[in-house]
PDB file of C-alpha atoms in Angstrom:
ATOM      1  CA  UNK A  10       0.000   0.000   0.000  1.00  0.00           C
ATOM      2  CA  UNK A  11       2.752   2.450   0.862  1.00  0.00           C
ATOM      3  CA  UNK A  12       4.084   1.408  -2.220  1.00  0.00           C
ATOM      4  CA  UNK A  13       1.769   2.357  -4.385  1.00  0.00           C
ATOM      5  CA  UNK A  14       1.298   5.195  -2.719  1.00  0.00           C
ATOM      6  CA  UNK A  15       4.872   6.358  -3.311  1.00  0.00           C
ATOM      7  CA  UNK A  16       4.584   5.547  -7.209  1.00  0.00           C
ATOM      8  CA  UNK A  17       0.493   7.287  -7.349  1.00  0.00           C
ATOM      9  CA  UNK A  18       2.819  10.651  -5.936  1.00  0.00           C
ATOM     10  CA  UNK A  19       5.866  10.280  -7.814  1.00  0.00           C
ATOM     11  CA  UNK A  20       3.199  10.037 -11.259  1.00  0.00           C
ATOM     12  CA  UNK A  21       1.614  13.065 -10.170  1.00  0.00           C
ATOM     13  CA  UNK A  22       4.849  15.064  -9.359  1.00  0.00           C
ATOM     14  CA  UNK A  23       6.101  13.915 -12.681  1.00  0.00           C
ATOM     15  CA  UNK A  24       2.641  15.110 -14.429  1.00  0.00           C
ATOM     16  CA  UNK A  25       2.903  18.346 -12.390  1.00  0.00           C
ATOM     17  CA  UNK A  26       6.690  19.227 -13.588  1.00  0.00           C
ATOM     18  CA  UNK A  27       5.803  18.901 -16.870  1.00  0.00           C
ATOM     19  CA  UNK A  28       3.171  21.169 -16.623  1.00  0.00           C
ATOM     20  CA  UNK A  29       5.262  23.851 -14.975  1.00  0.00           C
ATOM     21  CA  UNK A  30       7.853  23.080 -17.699  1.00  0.00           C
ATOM     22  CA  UNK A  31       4.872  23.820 -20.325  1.00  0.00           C
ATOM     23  CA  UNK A  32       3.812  27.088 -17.743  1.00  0.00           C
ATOM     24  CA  UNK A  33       7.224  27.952 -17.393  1.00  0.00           C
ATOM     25  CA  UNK A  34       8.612  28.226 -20.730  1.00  0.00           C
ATOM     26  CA  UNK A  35       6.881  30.961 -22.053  1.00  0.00           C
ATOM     27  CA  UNK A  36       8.474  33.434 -19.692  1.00  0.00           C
ATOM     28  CA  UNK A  37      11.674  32.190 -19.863  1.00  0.00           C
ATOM     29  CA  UNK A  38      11.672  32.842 -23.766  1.00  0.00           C
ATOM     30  CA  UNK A  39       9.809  35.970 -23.527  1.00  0.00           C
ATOM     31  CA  UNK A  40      13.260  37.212 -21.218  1.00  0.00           C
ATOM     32  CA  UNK A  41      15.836  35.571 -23.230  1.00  0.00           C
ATOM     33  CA  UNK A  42      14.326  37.376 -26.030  1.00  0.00           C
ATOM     34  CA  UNK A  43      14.895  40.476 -24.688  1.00  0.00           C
ATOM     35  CA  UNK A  44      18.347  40.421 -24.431  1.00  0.00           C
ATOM     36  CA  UNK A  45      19.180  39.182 -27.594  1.00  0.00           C
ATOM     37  CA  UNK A  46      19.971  40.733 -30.573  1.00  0.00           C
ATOM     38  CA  UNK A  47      17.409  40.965 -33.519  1.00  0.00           C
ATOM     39  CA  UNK A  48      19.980  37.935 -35.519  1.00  0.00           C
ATOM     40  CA  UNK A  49      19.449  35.736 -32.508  1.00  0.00           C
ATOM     41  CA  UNK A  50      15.702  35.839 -32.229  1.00  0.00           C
ATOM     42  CA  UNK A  51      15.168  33.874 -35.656  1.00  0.00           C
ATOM     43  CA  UNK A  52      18.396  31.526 -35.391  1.00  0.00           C
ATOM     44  CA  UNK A  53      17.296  28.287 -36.462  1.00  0.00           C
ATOM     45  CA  UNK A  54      18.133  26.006 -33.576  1.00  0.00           C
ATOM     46  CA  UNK A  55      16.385  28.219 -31.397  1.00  0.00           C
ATOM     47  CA  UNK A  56      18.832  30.443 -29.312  1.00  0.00           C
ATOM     48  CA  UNK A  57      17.606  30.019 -25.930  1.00  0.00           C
ATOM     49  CA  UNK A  58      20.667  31.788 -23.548  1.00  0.00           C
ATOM     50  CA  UNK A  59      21.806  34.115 -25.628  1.00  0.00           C
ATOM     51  CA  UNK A  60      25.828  35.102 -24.722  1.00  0.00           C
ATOM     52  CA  UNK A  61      26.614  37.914 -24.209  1.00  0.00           C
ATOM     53  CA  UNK A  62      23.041  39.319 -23.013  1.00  0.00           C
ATOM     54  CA  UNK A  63      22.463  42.344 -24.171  1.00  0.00           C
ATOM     55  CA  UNK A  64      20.309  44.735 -21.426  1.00  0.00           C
ATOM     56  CA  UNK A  65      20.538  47.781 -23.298  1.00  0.00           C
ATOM     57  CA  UNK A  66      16.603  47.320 -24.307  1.00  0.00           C
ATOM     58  CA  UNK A  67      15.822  47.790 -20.508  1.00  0.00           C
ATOM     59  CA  UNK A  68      16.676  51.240 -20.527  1.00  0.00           C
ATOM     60  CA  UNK A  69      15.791  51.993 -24.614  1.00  0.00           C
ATOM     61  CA  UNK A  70      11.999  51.335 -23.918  1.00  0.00           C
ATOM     62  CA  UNK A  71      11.457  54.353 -21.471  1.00  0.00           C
ATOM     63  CA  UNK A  72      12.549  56.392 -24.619  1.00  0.00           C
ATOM     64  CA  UNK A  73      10.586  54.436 -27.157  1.00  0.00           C
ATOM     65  CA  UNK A  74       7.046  55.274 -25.738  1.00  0.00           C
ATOM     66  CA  UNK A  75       5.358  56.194 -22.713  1.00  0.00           C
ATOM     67  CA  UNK A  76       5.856  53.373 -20.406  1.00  0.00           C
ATOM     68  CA  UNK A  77       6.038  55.035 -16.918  1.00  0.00           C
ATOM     69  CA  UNK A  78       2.894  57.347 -17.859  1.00  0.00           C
ATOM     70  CA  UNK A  79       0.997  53.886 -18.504  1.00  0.00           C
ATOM     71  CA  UNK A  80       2.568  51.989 -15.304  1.00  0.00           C
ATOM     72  CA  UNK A  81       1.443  55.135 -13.587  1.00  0.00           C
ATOM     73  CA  UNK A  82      -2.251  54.897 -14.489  1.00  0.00           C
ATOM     74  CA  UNK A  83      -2.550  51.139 -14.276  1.00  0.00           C
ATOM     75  CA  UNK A  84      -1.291  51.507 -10.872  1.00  0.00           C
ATOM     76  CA  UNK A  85      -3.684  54.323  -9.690  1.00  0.00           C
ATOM     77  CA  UNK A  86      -6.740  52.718 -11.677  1.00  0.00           C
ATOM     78  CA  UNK A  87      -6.220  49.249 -10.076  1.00  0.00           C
ATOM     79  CA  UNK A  88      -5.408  50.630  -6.753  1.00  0.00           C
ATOM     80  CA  UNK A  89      -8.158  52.749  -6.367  1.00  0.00           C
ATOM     81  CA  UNK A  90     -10.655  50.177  -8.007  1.00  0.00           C
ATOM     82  CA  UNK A  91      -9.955  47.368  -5.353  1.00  0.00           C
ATOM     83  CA  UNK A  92      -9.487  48.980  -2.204  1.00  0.00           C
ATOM     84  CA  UNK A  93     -13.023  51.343  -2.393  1.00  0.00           C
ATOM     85  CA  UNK A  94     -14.746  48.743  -4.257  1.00  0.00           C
ATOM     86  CA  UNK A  95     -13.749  45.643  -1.975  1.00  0.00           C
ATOM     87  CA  UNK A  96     -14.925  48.021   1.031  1.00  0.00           C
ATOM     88  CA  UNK A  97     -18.333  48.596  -0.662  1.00  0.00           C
ATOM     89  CA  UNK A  98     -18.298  44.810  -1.928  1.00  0.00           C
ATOM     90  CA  UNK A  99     -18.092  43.783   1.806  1.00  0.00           C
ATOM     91  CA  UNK A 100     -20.492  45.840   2.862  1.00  0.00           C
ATOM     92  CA  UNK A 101     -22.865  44.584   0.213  1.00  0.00           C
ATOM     93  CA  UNK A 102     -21.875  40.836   1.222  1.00  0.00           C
ATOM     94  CA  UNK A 103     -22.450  41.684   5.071  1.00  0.00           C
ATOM     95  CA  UNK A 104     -26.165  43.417   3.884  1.00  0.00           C
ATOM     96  CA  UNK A 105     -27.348  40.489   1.942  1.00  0.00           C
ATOM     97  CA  UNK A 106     -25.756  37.702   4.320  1.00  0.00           C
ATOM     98  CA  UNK A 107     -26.719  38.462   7.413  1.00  0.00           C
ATOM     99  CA  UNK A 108     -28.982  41.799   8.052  1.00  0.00           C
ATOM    100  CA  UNK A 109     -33.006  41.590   7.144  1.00  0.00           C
ATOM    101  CA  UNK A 110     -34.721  43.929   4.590  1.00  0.00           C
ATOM    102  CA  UNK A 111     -37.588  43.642   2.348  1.00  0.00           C
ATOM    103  CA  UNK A 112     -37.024  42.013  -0.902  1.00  0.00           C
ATOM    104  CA  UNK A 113     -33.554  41.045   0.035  1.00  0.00           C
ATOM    105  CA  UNK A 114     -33.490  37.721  -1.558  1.00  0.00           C
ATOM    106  CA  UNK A 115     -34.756  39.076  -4.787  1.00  0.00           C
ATOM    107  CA  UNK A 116     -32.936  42.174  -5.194  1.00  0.00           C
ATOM    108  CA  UNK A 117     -29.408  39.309  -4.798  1.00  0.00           C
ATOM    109  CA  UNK A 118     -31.020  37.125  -7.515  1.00  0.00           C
ATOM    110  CA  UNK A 119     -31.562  40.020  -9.649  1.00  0.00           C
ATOM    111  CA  UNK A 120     -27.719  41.560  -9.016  1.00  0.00           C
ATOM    112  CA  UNK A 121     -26.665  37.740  -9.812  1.00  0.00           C
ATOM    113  CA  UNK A 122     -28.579  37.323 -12.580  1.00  0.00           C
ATOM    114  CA  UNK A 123     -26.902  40.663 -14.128  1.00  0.00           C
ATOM    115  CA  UNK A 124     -23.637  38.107 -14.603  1.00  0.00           C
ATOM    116  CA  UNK A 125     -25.181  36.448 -17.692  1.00  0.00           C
ATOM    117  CA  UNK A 126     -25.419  39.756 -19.444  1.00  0.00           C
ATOM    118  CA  UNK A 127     -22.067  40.086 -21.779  1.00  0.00           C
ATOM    119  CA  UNK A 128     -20.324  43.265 -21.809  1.00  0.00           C
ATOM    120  CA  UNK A 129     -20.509  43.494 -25.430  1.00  0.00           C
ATOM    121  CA  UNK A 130     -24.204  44.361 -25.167  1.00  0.00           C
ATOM    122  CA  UNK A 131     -23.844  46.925 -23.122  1.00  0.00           C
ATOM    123  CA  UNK A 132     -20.405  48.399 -24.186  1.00  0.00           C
ATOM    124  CA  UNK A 133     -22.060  50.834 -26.829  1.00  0.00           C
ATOM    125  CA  UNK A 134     -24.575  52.336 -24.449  1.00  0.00           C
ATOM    126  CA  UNK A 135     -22.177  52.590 -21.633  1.00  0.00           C
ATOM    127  CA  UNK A 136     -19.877  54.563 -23.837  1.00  0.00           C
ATOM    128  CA  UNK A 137     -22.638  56.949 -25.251  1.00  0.00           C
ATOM    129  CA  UNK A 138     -23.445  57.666 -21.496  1.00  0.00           C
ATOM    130  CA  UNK A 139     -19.780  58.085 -20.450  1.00  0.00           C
ATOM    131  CA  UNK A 140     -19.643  60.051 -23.687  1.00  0.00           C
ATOM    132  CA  UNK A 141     -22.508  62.507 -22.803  1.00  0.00           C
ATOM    133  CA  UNK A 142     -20.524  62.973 -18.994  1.00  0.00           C
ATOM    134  CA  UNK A 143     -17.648  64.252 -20.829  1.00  0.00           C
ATOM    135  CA  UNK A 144     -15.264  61.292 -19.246  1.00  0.00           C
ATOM    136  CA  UNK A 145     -13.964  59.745 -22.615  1.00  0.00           C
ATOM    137  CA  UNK A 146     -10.263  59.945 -22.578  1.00  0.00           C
ATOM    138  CA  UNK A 147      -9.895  60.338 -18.780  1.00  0.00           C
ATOM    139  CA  UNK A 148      -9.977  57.326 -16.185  1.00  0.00           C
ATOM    140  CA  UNK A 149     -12.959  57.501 -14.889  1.00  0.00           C
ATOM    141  CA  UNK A 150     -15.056  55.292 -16.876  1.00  0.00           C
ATOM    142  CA  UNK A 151     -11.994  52.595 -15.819  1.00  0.00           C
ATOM    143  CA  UNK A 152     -12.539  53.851 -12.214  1.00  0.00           C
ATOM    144  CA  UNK A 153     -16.498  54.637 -11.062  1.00  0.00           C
ATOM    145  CA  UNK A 154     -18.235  51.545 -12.118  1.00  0.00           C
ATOM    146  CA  UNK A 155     -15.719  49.805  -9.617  1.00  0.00           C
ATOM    147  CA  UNK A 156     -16.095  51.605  -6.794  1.00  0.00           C
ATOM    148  CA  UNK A 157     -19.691  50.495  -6.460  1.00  0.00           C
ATOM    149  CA  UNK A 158     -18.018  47.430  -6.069  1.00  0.00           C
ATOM    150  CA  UNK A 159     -17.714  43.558  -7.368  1.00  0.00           C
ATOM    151  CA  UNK A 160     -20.505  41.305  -8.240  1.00  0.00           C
ATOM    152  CA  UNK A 161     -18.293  38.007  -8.086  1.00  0.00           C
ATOM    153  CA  UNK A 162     -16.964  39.321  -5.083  1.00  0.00           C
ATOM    154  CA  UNK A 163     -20.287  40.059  -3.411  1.00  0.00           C
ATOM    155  CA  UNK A 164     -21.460  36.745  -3.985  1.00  0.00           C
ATOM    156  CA  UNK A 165     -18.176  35.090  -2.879  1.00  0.00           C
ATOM    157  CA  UNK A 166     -18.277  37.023   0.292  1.00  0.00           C
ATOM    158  CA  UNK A 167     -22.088  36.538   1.310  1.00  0.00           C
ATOM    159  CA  UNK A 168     -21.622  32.767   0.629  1.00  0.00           C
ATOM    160  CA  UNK A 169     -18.296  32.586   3.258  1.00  0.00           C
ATOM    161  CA  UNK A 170     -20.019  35.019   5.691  1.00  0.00           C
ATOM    162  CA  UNK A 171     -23.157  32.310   5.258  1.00  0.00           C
ATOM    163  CA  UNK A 172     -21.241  30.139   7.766  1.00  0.00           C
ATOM    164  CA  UNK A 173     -20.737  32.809  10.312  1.00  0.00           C
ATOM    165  CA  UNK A 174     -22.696  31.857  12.967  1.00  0.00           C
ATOM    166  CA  UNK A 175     -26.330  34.653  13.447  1.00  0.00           C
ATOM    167  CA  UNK A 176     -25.691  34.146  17.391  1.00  0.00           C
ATOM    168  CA  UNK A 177     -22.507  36.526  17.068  1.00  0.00           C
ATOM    169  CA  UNK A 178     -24.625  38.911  15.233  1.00  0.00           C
ATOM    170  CA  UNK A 179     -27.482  38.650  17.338  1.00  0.00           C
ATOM    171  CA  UNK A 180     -25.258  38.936  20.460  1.00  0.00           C
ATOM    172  CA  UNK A 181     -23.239  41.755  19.400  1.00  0.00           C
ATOM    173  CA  UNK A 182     -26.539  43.435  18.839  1.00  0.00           C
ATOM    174  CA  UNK A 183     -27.553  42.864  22.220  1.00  0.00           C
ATOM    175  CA  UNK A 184     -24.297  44.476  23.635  1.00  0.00           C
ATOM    176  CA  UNK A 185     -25.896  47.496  21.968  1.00  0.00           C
ATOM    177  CA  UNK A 186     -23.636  47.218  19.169  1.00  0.00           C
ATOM    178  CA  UNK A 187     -24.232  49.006  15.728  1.00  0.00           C
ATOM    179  CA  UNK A 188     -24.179  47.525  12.114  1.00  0.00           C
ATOM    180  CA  UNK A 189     -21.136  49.562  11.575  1.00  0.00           C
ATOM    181  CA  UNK A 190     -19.529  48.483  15.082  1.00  0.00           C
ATOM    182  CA  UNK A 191     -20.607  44.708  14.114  1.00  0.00           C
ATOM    183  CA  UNK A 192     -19.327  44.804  10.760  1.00  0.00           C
ATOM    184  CA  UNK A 193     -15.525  46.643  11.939  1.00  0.00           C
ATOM    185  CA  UNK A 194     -15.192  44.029  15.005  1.00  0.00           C
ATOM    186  CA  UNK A 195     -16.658  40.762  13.984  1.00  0.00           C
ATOM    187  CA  UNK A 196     -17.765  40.843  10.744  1.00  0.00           C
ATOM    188  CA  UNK A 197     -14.144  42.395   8.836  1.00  0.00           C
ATOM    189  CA  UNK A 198     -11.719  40.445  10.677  1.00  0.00           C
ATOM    190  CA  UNK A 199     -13.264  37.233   9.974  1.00  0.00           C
ATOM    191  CA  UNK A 200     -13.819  37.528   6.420  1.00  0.00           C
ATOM    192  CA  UNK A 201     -10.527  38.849   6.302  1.00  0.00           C
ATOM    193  CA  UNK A 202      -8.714  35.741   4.119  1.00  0.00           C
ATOM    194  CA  UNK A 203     -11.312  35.900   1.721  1.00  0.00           C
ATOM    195  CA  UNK A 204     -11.184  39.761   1.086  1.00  0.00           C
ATOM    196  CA  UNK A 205      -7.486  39.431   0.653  1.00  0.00           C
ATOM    197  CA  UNK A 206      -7.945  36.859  -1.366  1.00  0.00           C
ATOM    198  CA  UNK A 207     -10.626  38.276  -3.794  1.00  0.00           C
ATOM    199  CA  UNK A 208      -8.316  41.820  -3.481  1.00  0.00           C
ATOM    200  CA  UNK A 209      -5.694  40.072  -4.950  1.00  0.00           C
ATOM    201  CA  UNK A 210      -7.135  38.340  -8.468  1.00  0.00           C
ATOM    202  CA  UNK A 211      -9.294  41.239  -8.687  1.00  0.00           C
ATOM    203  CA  UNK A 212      -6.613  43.826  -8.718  1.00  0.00           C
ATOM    204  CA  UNK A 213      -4.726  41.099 -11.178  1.00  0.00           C
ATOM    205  CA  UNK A 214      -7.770  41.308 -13.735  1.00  0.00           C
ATOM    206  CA  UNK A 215      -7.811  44.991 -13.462  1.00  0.00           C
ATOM    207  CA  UNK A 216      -4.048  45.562 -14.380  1.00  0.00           C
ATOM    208  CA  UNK A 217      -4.428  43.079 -17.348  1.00  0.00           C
ATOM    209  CA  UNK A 218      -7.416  44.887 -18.866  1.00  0.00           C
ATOM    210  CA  UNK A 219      -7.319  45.290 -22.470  1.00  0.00           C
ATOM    211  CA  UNK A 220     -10.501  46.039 -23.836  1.00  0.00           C
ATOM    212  CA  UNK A 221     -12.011  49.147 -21.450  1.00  0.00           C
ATOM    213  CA  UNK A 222      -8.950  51.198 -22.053  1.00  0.00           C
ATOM    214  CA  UNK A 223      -8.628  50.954 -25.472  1.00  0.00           C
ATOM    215  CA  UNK A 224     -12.548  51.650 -25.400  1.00  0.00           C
ATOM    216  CA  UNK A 225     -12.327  54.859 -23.776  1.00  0.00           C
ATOM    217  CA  UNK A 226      -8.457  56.268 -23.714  1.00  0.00           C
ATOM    218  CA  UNK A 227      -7.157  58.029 -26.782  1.00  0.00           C
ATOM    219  CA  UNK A 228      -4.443  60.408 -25.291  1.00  0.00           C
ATOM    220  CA  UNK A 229      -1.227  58.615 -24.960  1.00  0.00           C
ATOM    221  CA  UNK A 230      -0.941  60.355 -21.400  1.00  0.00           C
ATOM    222  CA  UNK A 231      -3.685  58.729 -20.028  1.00  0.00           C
ATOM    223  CA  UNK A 232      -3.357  54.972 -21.473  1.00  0.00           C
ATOM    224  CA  UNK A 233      -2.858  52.061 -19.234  1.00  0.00           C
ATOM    225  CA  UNK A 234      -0.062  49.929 -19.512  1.00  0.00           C
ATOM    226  CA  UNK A 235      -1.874  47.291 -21.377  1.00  0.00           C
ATOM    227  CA  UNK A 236      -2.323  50.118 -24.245  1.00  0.00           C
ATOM    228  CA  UNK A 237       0.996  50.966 -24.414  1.00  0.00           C
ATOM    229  CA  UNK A 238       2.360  47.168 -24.197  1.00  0.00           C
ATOM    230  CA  UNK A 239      -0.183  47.041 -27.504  1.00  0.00           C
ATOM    231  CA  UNK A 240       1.148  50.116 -29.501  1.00  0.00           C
ATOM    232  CA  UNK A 241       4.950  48.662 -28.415  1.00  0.00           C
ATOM    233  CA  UNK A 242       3.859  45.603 -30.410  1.00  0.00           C
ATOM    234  CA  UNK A 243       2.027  47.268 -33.591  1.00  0.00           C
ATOM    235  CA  UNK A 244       5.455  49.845 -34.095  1.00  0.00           C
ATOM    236  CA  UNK A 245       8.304  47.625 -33.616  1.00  0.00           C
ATOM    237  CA  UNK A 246       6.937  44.257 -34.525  1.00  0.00           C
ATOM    238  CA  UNK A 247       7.124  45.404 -38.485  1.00  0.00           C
ATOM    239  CA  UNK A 248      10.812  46.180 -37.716  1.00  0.00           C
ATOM    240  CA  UNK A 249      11.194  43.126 -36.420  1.00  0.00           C
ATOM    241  CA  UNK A 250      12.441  44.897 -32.899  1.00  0.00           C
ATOM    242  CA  UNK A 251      11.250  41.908 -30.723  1.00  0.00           C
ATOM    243  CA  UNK A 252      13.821  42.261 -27.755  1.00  0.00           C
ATOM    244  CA  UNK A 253      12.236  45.824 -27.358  1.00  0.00           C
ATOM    245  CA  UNK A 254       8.348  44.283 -27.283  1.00  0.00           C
ATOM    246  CA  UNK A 255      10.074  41.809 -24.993  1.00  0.00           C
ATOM    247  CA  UNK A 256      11.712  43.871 -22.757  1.00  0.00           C
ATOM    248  CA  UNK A 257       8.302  46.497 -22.397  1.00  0.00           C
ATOM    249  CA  UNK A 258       6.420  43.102 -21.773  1.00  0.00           C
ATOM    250  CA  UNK A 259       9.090  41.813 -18.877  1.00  0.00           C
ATOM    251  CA  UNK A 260       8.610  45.355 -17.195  1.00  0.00           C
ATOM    252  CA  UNK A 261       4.916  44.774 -17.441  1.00  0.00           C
ATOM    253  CA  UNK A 262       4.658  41.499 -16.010  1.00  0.00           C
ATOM    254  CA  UNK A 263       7.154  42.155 -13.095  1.00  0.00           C
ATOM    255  CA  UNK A 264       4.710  44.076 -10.774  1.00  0.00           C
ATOM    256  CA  UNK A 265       2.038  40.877 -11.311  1.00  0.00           C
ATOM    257  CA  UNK A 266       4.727  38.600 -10.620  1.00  0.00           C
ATOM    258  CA  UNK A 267       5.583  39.817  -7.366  1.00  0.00           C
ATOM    259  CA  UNK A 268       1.919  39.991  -6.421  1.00  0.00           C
ATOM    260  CA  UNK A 269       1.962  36.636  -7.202  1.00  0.00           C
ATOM    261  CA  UNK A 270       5.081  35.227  -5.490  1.00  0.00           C
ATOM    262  CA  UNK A 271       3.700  37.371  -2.559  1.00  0.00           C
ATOM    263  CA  UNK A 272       0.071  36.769  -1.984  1.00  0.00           C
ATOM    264  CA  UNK A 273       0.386  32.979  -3.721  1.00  0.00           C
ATOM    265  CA  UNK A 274      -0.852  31.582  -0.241  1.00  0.00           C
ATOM    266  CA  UNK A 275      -3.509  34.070   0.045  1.00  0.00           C
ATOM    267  CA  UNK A 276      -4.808  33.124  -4.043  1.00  0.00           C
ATOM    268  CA  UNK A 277      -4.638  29.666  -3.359  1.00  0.00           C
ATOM    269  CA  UNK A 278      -6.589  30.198  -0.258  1.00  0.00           C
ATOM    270  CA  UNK A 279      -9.326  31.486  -1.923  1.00  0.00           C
ATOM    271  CA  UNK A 280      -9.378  28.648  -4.296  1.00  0.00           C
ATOM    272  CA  UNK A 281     -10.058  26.373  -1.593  1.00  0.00           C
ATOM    273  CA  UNK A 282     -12.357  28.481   0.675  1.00  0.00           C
ATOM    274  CA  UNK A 283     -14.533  28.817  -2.315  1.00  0.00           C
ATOM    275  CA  UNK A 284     -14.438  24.943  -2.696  1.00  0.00           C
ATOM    276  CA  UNK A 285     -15.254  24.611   0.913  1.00  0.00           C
ATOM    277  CA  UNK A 286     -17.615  27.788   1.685  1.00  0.00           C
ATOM    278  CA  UNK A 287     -19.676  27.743  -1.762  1.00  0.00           C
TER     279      UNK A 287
END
């Protein structure tokens, strides 16, 4: 048995390598790429540590286009986005979990059923408003609709508070506690895991957004680093300048990589709490 065991692991560590290897990969060209030379990135066999490495791409990209202006907004758009709207989310989670209103059931099952709408309906009406307000080519069509908060987020956070026990709530009430005294002292700190959790791939989906900015940002001032990743790729790709599309896309993928490497127990936590909890 034991046995077995041992080999049933070892087959599953073996599956598991090779699909880092596969996961892996990818990056590991994308950076080797950008510190070749252009002669090296179509040598046929494929050049794969490139000697010497050549780093001067690193510092030609902050010339090339505006690269700190778009790490800049993505930073302040993503920042802002998931620390107001993860508030309101939580208070939204707390309201339909656990506190008793009219029509509360019904007004979650409409919010939920909202989910099955896709964006491209709505993308052409939503810019005509925006357009109207006079907020095209600014961040705040990237920012508002955020701050109201999450509706994945909502629902992951009512269905984890759903195991709180009412008898804290009740009790805290009974102390002569308020809603906002119950949700800072009981309700926060034990939903805190999740939030962080939630924080963390939502601020990850943010930062990788492609299709609002390009929707609503014209200026090259105000795009997000996405946009000017994309505009690194449609000028230098036709002169063949891939180490300099590499090198912007390294410098774009760094700040997602430490959030990663940082917060991976708190991502894979929420992976399982929503196994367990939903």
């Amino acid at each position: 048995m034991a046995l077995r065991r041992k080999w049933a692991n070892s087959f599953i560590f073996a599956i598991l390598l090779v699909g880092g290897v596969f996961m892996i990969a990818p990056l590991l060209w994308m950076f080797t790429t950008s510190v070749k030379d252009r002669m090296d990135v179509f040598a046929l066999p494929p050049v794969w540590i490139p000697n010497p490495m050549h780093f001067g791409k690193y510092s030609e990209i902050w010339d090339k286009g505006p690269l700190l202006s778009g790490i800049k907004n993505s930073v302040f758009v993503a920042v802002t986005v998931t620390v107001v709207g993860t508030f309101t989310s939580s208070l939204a989670a707390f309201s339909f979990a656990k506190l008793r209103f009219p029509g509360k059931n019904k007004i979650f099952l409409l919010m939920i059923s909202s989910l099955m709408i896709p964006y491209p309906s709505i993308m052409i009406p939503q810019f005509m408003m925006f357009s109207k307000m006079g907020w095209v080519d600014t961040l705040l069509p990237l920012i508002v609709p955020g701050l109201f908060g999450n509706i994945v987020m909502i629902f992951f956070l009512r269905q984890y508070l759903a195991s709180v026990p009412n008898a804290l709530i009740e009790a805290a009430k009974i102390d002569g506690s308020s809603y906002a005294g119950i949700y800072a002292r009981i309700v926060l700190p034990l939903i805190k895991p999740a939030v962080a959790a939630q924080l963390i791939l939502w601020f990850m989906a943010i930062w990788n957004d492609y299709l609002a900015p390009i929707i609503y940002l014209n200026s090259p001032e105000k795009q997000t680093l996405q946009l000017v990743i994309a505009n690194f790729n449609a000028t230098y790709a036709i002169q063949t300048d891939y180490p300099l599309i590499m090198a912007a896309s390294v410098v774009a993928l760094l700040p997602m990589l430490i959030v990663f490497l940082v917060f991976q127990k708190q991502i894979i936590e929420s992976v399982a709490i929503s196994g367990v909890k939903g």
